[in-house]
Tab-separated table of C-alpha atoms and ligand atoms in Angstrom:
chain	number	residue	atom	x	y	z
G	1	MET	CA	12.521	17.837	-56.089
G	2	ARG	CA	12.887	15.965	-52.819
G	3	THR	CA	11.433	18.950	-50.977
G	4	PHE	CA	8.477	18.996	-53.334
G	5	ILE	CA	7.693	15.309	-52.705
G	6	VAL	CA	7.723	15.801	-48.928
G	7	ALA	CA	5.466	18.835	-49.204
G	8	ALA	CA	3.026	16.938	-51.409
G	9	PHE	CA	2.983	14.035	-48.952
G	10	VAL	CA	2.246	16.277	-45.979
G	11	LEU	CA	-0.482	18.025	-47.942
G	12	GLY	CA	-1.980	14.645	-48.832
G	13	VAL	CA	-2.170	13.609	-45.180
G	14	GLY	CA	-3.756	16.929	-44.297
G	15	VAL	CA	-6.428	16.492	-46.937
G	16	ALA	CA	-7.127	12.909	-45.808
G	17	THR	CA	-7.549	14.005	-42.164
G	18	ALA	CA	-9.747	16.923	-43.057
G	19	GLY	CA	-11.835	14.738	-45.347
G	20	ALA	CA	-12.486	11.974	-42.762
G	21	GLN	CA	-15.061	12.643	-40.077
G	22	ASP	CA	-13.520	12.698	-36.602
G	23	ALA	CA	-15.885	10.467	-34.642
G	24	ARG	CA	-14.502	12.016	-31.457
G	25	ALA	CA	-14.207	15.705	-32.333
G	26	THR	CA	-15.558	16.295	-28.837
G	27	PHE	CA	-15.299	13.913	-25.871
G	28	THR	CA	-17.874	14.308	-23.112
G	29	VAL	CA	-17.943	12.844	-19.594
G	30	GLY	CA	-20.663	14.230	-17.332
G	31	THR	CA	-20.698	17.996	-17.870
G	32	ALA	CA	-17.057	18.071	-19.113
G	33	ALA	CA	-16.953	18.346	-22.927
G	34	ALA	CA	-13.477	18.753	-24.460
G	35	ALA	CA	-12.701	19.493	-28.095
G	36	ARG	CA	-9.542	17.947	-29.578
G	37	GLY	CA	-6.423	19.458	-28.058
G	38	GLN	CA	-8.274	20.804	-25.019
G	39	THR	CA	-8.816	20.023	-21.333
G	40	ALA	CA	-12.343	20.428	-19.953
G	41	ARG	CA	-13.428	20.413	-16.327
G	42	GLY	CA	-16.879	19.473	-15.081
G	43	VAL	CA	-18.785	17.104	-12.822
G	44	LEU	CA	-20.568	13.781	-12.802
G	45	LYS	CA	-24.004	14.347	-11.297
G	46	VAL	CA	-25.027	11.653	-8.835
G	47	PRO	CA	-28.799	12.136	-8.668
G	48	ALA	CA	-30.671	12.321	-5.358
G	49	GLY	CA	-32.570	9.188	-4.349
G	50	SER	CA	-33.282	7.685	-0.934
G	51	ASP	CA	-30.517	10.030	0.265
G	52	ALA	CA	-28.839	13.168	-1.149
G	53	GLY	CA	-27.185	13.494	-4.540
G	54	TYR	CA	-23.764	15.082	-5.055
G	55	ASP	CA	-21.233	16.066	-7.704
G	56	ILE	CA	-17.991	14.227	-8.525
G	57	ALA	CA	-15.351	16.441	-10.187
G	58	VAL	CA	-14.071	15.169	-13.553
G	59	ALA	CA	-11.518	16.414	-16.081
G	60	VAL	CA	-11.320	15.295	-19.702
G	61	VAL	CA	-7.963	15.804	-21.432
G	62	HIS	CA	-8.825	15.261	-25.104
G	63	GLY	CA	-5.671	14.746	-27.117
G	64	ALA	CA	-4.934	16.497	-30.398
G	65	ARG	CA	-4.465	13.061	-32.010
G	66	PRO	CA	-6.785	10.027	-31.831
G	67	GLY	CA	-5.788	7.169	-29.534
G	68	PRO	CA	-6.966	5.087	-26.603
G	69	VAL	CA	-9.126	6.358	-23.761
G	70	LEU	CA	-7.483	5.971	-20.344
G	71	ALA	CA	-9.460	6.611	-17.153
G	72	ILE	CA	-7.563	7.274	-13.906
G	73	VAL	CA	-9.729	7.314	-10.799
G	74	SER	CA	-8.902	7.757	-7.103
G	75	GLY	CA	-10.527	8.688	-3.824
G	76	ALA	CA	-13.036	5.856	-3.511
G	77	HIS	CA	-11.647	6.059	-0.012
G	78	GLY	CA	-11.554	9.808	0.566
G	79	THR	CA	-8.753	9.835	3.125
G	80	GLU	CA	-6.204	7.999	0.939
G	81	TYR	CA	-4.770	11.421	0.236
G	82	ALA	CA	-1.571	10.716	-1.718
G	83	SER	CA	-3.541	9.074	-4.543
G	84	ILE	CA	-6.144	11.866	-4.596
G	85	VAL	CA	-3.427	14.544	-4.802
G	86	ALA	CA	-1.643	12.567	-7.547
G	87	VAL	CA	-4.695	12.424	-9.841
G	88	SER	CA	-5.543	16.089	-9.233
G	89	ARG	CA	-1.977	16.943	-10.327
G	90	LEU	CA	-2.350	14.942	-13.532
G	91	VAL	CA	-5.057	17.338	-14.764
G	92	ASP	CA	-2.505	20.033	-15.588
G	93	ALA	CA	0.508	17.723	-15.972
G	94	VAL	CA	-0.705	16.372	-19.309
G	95	ASP	CA	-0.711	18.783	-22.253
G	96	PRO	CA	-3.652	17.922	-24.541
G	97	THR	CA	-1.796	19.255	-27.587
G	98	GLN	CA	0.899	16.579	-27.008
G	99	LEU	CA	-1.539	13.774	-26.208
G	100	GLY	CA	-2.838	10.983	-28.429
G	101	GLY	CA	-6.154	9.669	-27.180
G	102	THR	CA	-8.107	10.851	-24.174
G	103	LEU	CA	-7.656	10.955	-20.413
G	104	ILE	CA	-10.598	10.860	-18.023
G	105	LEU	CA	-9.412	12.004	-14.580
G	106	ILE	CA	-11.441	11.663	-11.391
G	107	PRO	CA	-9.366	12.518	-8.302
G	108	LEU	CA	-12.075	12.170	-5.647
G	109	VAL	CA	-15.004	9.747	-5.856
G	110	ASN	CA	-15.906	9.769	-2.168
G	111	VAL	CA	-16.401	13.456	-1.379
G	112	PRO	CA	-18.294	12.868	1.926
G	113	SER	CA	-15.380	10.740	3.213
G	114	PHE	CA	-12.831	13.419	2.262
G	115	GLU	CA	-14.836	16.261	3.796
G	116	GLY	CA	-15.577	14.423	7.041
G	117	MET	CA	-12.165	12.648	7.242
G	118	VAL	CA	-13.945	9.300	7.527
G	119	PRO	CA	-11.813	6.296	6.449
G	120	HIS	CA	-12.980	3.248	4.488
G	121	VAL	CA	-16.611	4.182	3.801
G	122	ASN	CA	-18.971	6.807	2.463
G	123	PRO	CA	-20.402	8.211	5.730
G	124	VAL	CA	-23.744	8.938	4.006
G	125	ASP	CA	-24.637	5.225	3.719
G	126	ASN	CA	-21.703	3.564	5.510
G	127	LYS	CA	-20.645	1.623	2.381
G	128	SER	CA	-17.178	1.218	0.880
G	129	MET	CA	-17.118	3.006	-2.472
G	130	ASN	CA	-15.082	0.186	-4.024
G	131	ARG	CA	-17.461	-2.699	-3.291
G	132	TYR	CA	-20.802	-1.859	-4.953
G	133	TYR	CA	-20.011	-1.872	-8.677
G	134	PRO	CA	-21.499	-1.809	-11.234
G	135	GLY	CA	-24.039	0.028	-9.045
G	136	THR	CA	-27.745	0.691	-9.463
G	137	THR	CA	-29.986	3.684	-10.096
G	138	GLY	CA	-32.219	2.787	-7.159
G	139	GLY	CA	-29.786	2.101	-4.310
G	140	SER	CA	-28.206	4.381	-1.728
G	141	GLN	CA	-25.674	7.096	-2.593
G	142	THR	CA	-22.684	4.748	-3.003
G	143	GLU	CA	-24.626	2.466	-5.365
G	144	ARG	CA	-25.939	5.386	-7.435
G	145	ALA	CA	-22.457	6.944	-7.657
G	146	SER	CA	-21.045	3.563	-8.737
G	147	HIS	CA	-23.722	3.334	-11.451
G	148	VAL	CA	-22.857	6.801	-12.787
G	149	ILE	CA	-19.137	5.941	-12.868
G	150	THR	CA	-19.828	2.651	-14.662
G	151	LYS	CA	-21.887	4.416	-17.351
G	152	GLU	CA	-19.832	7.580	-17.756
G	153	VAL	CA	-16.301	6.368	-17.142
G	154	VAL	CA	-15.938	2.582	-17.412
G	155	GLU	CA	-18.092	2.219	-20.529
G	156	LYS	CA	-16.327	5.136	-22.263
G	157	CYS	CA	-12.731	4.034	-21.578
G	158	ASP	CA	-10.405	1.395	-23.042
G	159	HIS	CA	-8.228	1.101	-19.913
G	160	LEU	CA	-8.730	2.086	-16.291
G	161	ILE	CA	-6.327	2.645	-13.406
G	162	ASP	CA	-7.855	2.758	-9.929
G	163	LEU	CA	-5.502	4.452	-7.469
G	164	HIS	CA	-5.589	3.892	-3.728
G	165	GLY	CA	-3.210	4.051	-0.769
G	166	GLY	CA	-3.070	3.146	2.873
G	167	ASP	CA	-6.055	4.685	4.628
G	168	LEU	CA	-5.815	6.769	7.836
G	169	ASP	CA	-5.241	3.624	9.900
G	170	GLU	CA	-3.009	1.781	7.421
G	171	SER	CA	0.777	2.030	7.114
G	172	LEU	CA	1.103	0.672	3.597
G	173	ARG	CA	4.033	-0.226	1.375
G	174	PRO	CA	3.342	0.761	-2.278
G	175	TYR	CA	2.202	-2.000	-4.619
G	176	SER	CA	0.078	-2.702	-7.676
G	177	TYR	CA	-2.432	-5.453	-8.321
G	178	TRP	CA	-2.392	-7.476	-11.516
G	179	THR	CA	-5.762	-9.103	-12.164
G	180	VAL	CA	-5.775	-12.466	-13.911
G	181	THR	CA	-9.057	-12.735	-15.821
G	182	GLY	CA	-8.206	-15.890	-17.768
G	183	ASN	CA	-8.315	-14.021	-21.098
G	184	GLN	CA	-4.662	-14.381	-22.101
G	185	ALA	CA	-4.469	-11.463	-24.516
G	186	GLN	CA	-6.134	-9.104	-22.023
G	187	ASP	CA	-3.994	-10.336	-19.139
G	188	ALA	CA	-0.786	-9.900	-21.151
G	189	ARG	CA	-1.804	-6.317	-21.929
G	190	SER	CA	-2.694	-5.445	-18.323
G	191	ARG	CA	0.571	-7.063	-17.165
G	192	GLU	CA	2.474	-4.833	-19.568
G	193	LEU	CA	0.690	-1.764	-18.167
G	194	VAL	CA	1.362	-2.771	-14.539
G	195	LEU	CA	5.064	-3.231	-15.336
G	196	ALA	CA	5.106	0.152	-17.098
G	197	PHE	CA	3.523	1.771	-14.019
G	198	GLY	CA	6.679	0.785	-12.199
G	199	LEU	CA	5.838	-0.172	-8.593
G	200	ASP	CA	8.185	-3.026	-7.714
G	201	HIS	CA	5.738	-5.164	-5.693
G	202	ILE	CA	2.778	-6.658	-7.567
G	203	ILE	CA	-0.052	-8.663	-6.017
G	204	ILE	CA	-1.461	-11.277	-8.392
G	205	SER	CA	-5.209	-11.244	-7.989
G	206	ALA	CA	-6.799	-14.308	-9.538
G	207	ASP	CA	-9.952	-14.576	-7.429
G	208	ARG	CA	-11.858	-11.461	-8.494
G	209	PRO	CA	-15.493	-11.890	-9.662
G	210	LYS	CA	-15.917	-12.839	-13.351
G	211	ASP	CA	-19.516	-11.617	-13.735
G	212	PRO	CA	-19.695	-8.051	-15.145
G	213	ASN	CA	-23.058	-7.598	-13.408
G	214	ALA	CA	-21.549	-8.456	-10.009
G	215	SER	CA	-18.105	-6.924	-10.457
G	216	ARG	CA	-17.924	-5.274	-6.980
G	217	PHE	CA	-14.626	-3.410	-7.534
G	218	LEU	CA	-14.016	-0.541	-9.982
G	219	GLU	CA	-11.007	-2.124	-11.711
G	220	ASN	CA	-12.944	-5.347	-11.927
G	221	THR	CA	-15.867	-3.541	-13.554
G	222	ALA	CA	-13.514	-2.501	-16.351
G	223	SER	CA	-11.690	-5.868	-16.507
G	224	THR	CA	-14.910	-7.893	-16.749
G	225	ARG	CA	-15.920	-5.623	-19.661
G	226	GLY	CA	-12.780	-6.635	-21.559
G	227	LYS	CA	-10.704	-3.533	-20.782
G	228	PRO	CA	-7.124	-4.222	-19.590
G	229	SER	CA	-6.932	-2.347	-16.274
G	230	PHE	CA	-5.265	-2.421	-12.877
G	231	THR	CA	-5.180	-0.986	-9.355
G	232	ALA	CA	-2.178	0.582	-7.619
G	233	GLU	CA	-1.649	1.873	-4.086
G	234	ALA	CA	0.826	4.309	-2.517
G	235	GLY	CA	0.570	6.549	0.510
G	236	HIS	CA	-0.126	5.782	4.129
G	237	ALA	CA	-1.863	6.935	7.273
G	238	GLY	CA	-3.066	10.328	6.087
G	239	THR	CA	0.317	11.519	4.791
G	240	VAL	CA	1.013	13.196	1.442
G	241	GLU	CA	4.678	12.339	0.891
G	242	THR	CA	6.423	13.410	-2.285
G	243	ASP	CA	7.763	9.900	-2.962
G	244	ASP	CA	4.268	8.409	-2.906
G	245	VAL	CA	2.612	11.132	-5.000
G	246	GLU	CA	5.448	11.121	-7.540
G	247	ALA	CA	5.346	7.327	-7.833
G	248	LEU	CA	1.663	7.520	-8.791
G	249	VAL	CA	2.058	10.506	-11.136
G	250	HIS	CA	5.110	9.072	-12.922
G	251	GLY	CA	3.545	5.626	-13.043
G	252	SER	CA	0.469	7.061	-14.758
G	253	MET	CA	2.603	8.998	-17.267
G	254	ASN	CA	4.573	5.825	-18.055
G	255	VAL	CA	1.337	3.949	-18.745
G	256	MET	CA	0.444	6.751	-21.191
G	257	ARG	CA	3.836	6.215	-22.867
G	258	ALA	CA	3.266	2.447	-22.975
G	259	LEU	CA	-0.097	3.111	-24.657
G	260	LYS	CA	1.649	5.528	-27.072
G	261	MET	CA	-0.563	8.358	-25.831
G	262	LEU	CA	2.544	10.376	-24.917
G	263	PRO	CA	5.888	10.507	-26.727
G	264	GLY	CA	9.041	9.366	-24.965
G	265	SER	CA	10.480	6.191	-23.573
G	266	TYR	CA	9.922	4.572	-20.204
G	267	GLN	CA	11.615	1.857	-18.185
G	268	PRO	CA	9.284	-0.958	-17.115
G	269	VAL	CA	10.056	-2.354	-13.665
G	270	GLU	CA	12.488	-5.257	-13.875
G	271	ASN	CA	12.189	-8.291	-11.628
G	272	PRO	CA	9.315	-7.081	-9.451
G	273	VAL	CA	8.367	-9.038	-6.339
G	274	TRP	CA	5.261	-11.013	-7.328
G	275	ILE	CA	2.928	-11.694	-4.408
G	276	GLU	CA	0.734	-14.712	-4.977
G	277	ARG	CA	-1.478	-14.463	-1.889
G	278	VAL	CA	-2.343	-11.881	0.756
G	279	ILE	CA	-3.236	-13.029	4.262
G	280	THR	CA	-5.198	-10.714	6.534
G	281	VAL	CA	-4.281	-10.811	10.226
G	282	SER	CA	-7.321	-9.746	12.276
G	283	ALA	CA	-7.664	-8.760	15.925
G	284	GLU	CA	-8.950	-11.463	18.218
G	285	GLN	CA	-9.786	-8.806	20.774
G	286	GLY	CA	-9.900	-5.041	20.967
G	287	GLY	CA	-7.645	-2.691	22.949
G	288	MET	CA	-4.620	-0.515	22.212
G	289	PHE	CA	-2.458	-1.756	19.343
G	290	TYR	CA	1.312	-1.374	19.018
G	291	ALA	CA	3.085	-2.509	15.843
G	292	SER	CA	6.361	-4.436	16.116
G	293	VAL	CA	7.092	-4.367	12.374
G	294	LYS	CA	7.064	-1.689	9.709
G	295	ARG	CA	5.356	-1.603	6.351
G	296	GLY	CA	7.526	-3.570	3.949
G	297	THR	CA	9.202	-5.685	6.652
G	298	TYR	CA	9.885	-9.286	5.623
G	299	VAL	CA	8.685	-11.663	8.331
G	300	ASP	CA	9.063	-15.372	9.015
G	301	LYS	CA	6.159	-17.518	10.071
G	302	GLY	CA	5.630	-16.703	13.756
G	303	THR	CA	7.387	-13.301	13.738
G	304	LYS	CA	5.677	-10.949	16.180
G	305	ILE	CA	3.732	-8.329	14.210
G	306	GLY	CA	2.441	-6.387	17.181
G	307	TYR	CA	0.747	-6.564	20.536
G	308	VAL	CA	-2.405	-5.311	22.209
G	309	THR	CA	-2.789	-3.824	25.687
G	310	ASP	CA	-5.826	-2.885	27.696
G	311	TYR	CA	-6.413	0.805	28.423
G	312	LEU	CA	-4.202	0.558	31.540
G	313	GLY	CA	-1.180	-0.710	29.615
G	314	LYS	CA	-1.346	-4.420	30.435
G	315	THR	CA	-0.485	-6.657	27.470
G	316	ILE	CA	-3.463	-8.845	26.631
G	317	ALA	CA	-2.609	-10.256	23.186
G	318	GLU	CA	0.168	-10.680	20.648
G	319	SER	CA	-0.169	-11.207	16.946
G	320	ARG	CA	2.240	-13.217	14.877
G	321	ALA	CA	2.731	-13.730	11.150
G	322	PRO	CA	0.701	-16.770	10.008
G	323	GLU	CA	3.159	-17.365	7.151
G	324	ALA	CA	6.457	-15.976	5.884
G	325	GLY	CA	6.113	-12.951	3.626
G	326	ILE	CA	6.179	-9.182	3.376
G	327	VAL	CA	4.060	-6.877	5.524
G	328	THR	CA	2.093	-5.059	2.815
G	329	PHE	CA	0.466	-2.910	5.473
G	330	VAL	CA	0.287	-2.759	9.241
G	331	ARG	CA	-2.144	-0.906	11.497
G	332	ALA	CA	-0.980	2.680	11.964
G	333	VAL	CA	-3.029	3.666	15.019
G	334	PRO	CA	-3.641	2.278	18.545
G	335	SER	CA	-7.461	2.114	18.131
G	336	LEU	CA	-8.416	-1.530	17.766
G	337	ARG	CA	-11.723	-3.349	17.876
G	338	LYS	CA	-12.214	-7.090	17.711
G	339	SER	CA	-11.970	-8.274	14.057
G	340	ASP	CA	-10.180	-5.107	12.857
G	341	THR	CA	-7.291	-5.689	10.455
G	342	ILE	CA	-3.908	-5.641	12.206
G	343	ALA	CA	-1.791	-6.312	9.123
G	344	THR	CA	-1.714	-7.973	5.745
G	345	VAL	CA	1.115	-10.336	4.856
G	346	GLY	CA	1.908	-10.943	1.194
G	347	VAL	CA	3.226	-14.402	0.372
G	348	VAL	CA	5.931	-14.037	-2.255
G	349	LYS	CA	5.744	-16.225	-5.378
G	350	ARG	CA	8.888	-18.371	-5.614
Q	1	ZN	ZN1	-8.635	2.475	-0.978
C-alpha cells in the first residue's frame, strides 16, 4: 500500500510537469541554443561598425531542472589568464543533467587583447573592456561589444560574476568585491554569494555608479538592474597557477550550490578580511621599478613599497605606503611611466 502511494505521487508530479508549459524549454544566448539538460556552444556576434566586428565565444549550460540564470564572464582584460582558463574549464565541469537553472559562460570577452598579449585595453580602440557599459550600437568595438553583452547576457541572467586577475604588470593577491547598492535585500543576497565564493579578502565597494544607463562596469550593469552580482580576482602577472584557477572554479561551483543550482554543501568563508577603501599609489616619475613588498604584504603608513632608478641604475625615487593596510597588488615589471600604478593598498575595516 505504501509503495502504491509513492508511485501514485511520483506519477502525479510527472503529469503536472508534462502538463505545464516549460517557458524555458530552450535557452538561447547569441548563436548558442541549449535544450534542457544540454550544453550548447556558440558565439555572440559583435557587428562591424566604425571598426571591425568579431565573435565572442559563449556556452550555455541549460539545466535539466528550472532555476536561476547565472552568468560567469571573464577576459575583459585578455591577459588575465587564470580567470580566462577558469571559466573555460567550467564549460565541461558542470553537468547539465545535474544542474537546476542555467549557466551562461563567457571565458574571453577581449579577444584582440588575448591574441596580441596587450594588457588593460582592447588594442582595436584602446579602451578598457570593463569601463564602457552598458555600451552602444554606434560606438567603437569595445562599446558595441559591451552593448551586445548587456543585451544578451546581463538582461537574460539573474546573477552575474565577473572574473578578473592581476594583469601582465600586476602581482595581485586574490580578492572579491562586494558592491553596496543601498538596496538591503539585494546587498544581503550578493554578500551571501561573495561569502560562498570563498576568497578571504573582500573589498567593499560603495562608490559605484547608481545609474543603469551609465553603469561603466559589467558587474555594475547587472547590479544596477537589480541582479545580485559580484566581481572576483585571482591570478597575477601572466601566470596560470593551479591555486588561482582552482580558487575561481571552486568559488563558482560554491555559488551554484548557494543558489541551489547544484546539489551538495559548501563552506562559506568565515571571518574574511573586509577592506573598506583601496588607495592607488601612482608613479611620480618614470624609470625602472623595483618592488620592496610582495602581494599580500601588510604595510604600515610609510613602509617602503618600492623604488625607481634611471636606466643607468641610479635611484631617483622611492614610494611609500600612504596608509597602513594590505598590498592588494604591486607592480610586477620594471617598466614604469609617470602616473602608472605602482601598487594598491587596501585599508582594512576595523
Ligand atoms: Zn581585469
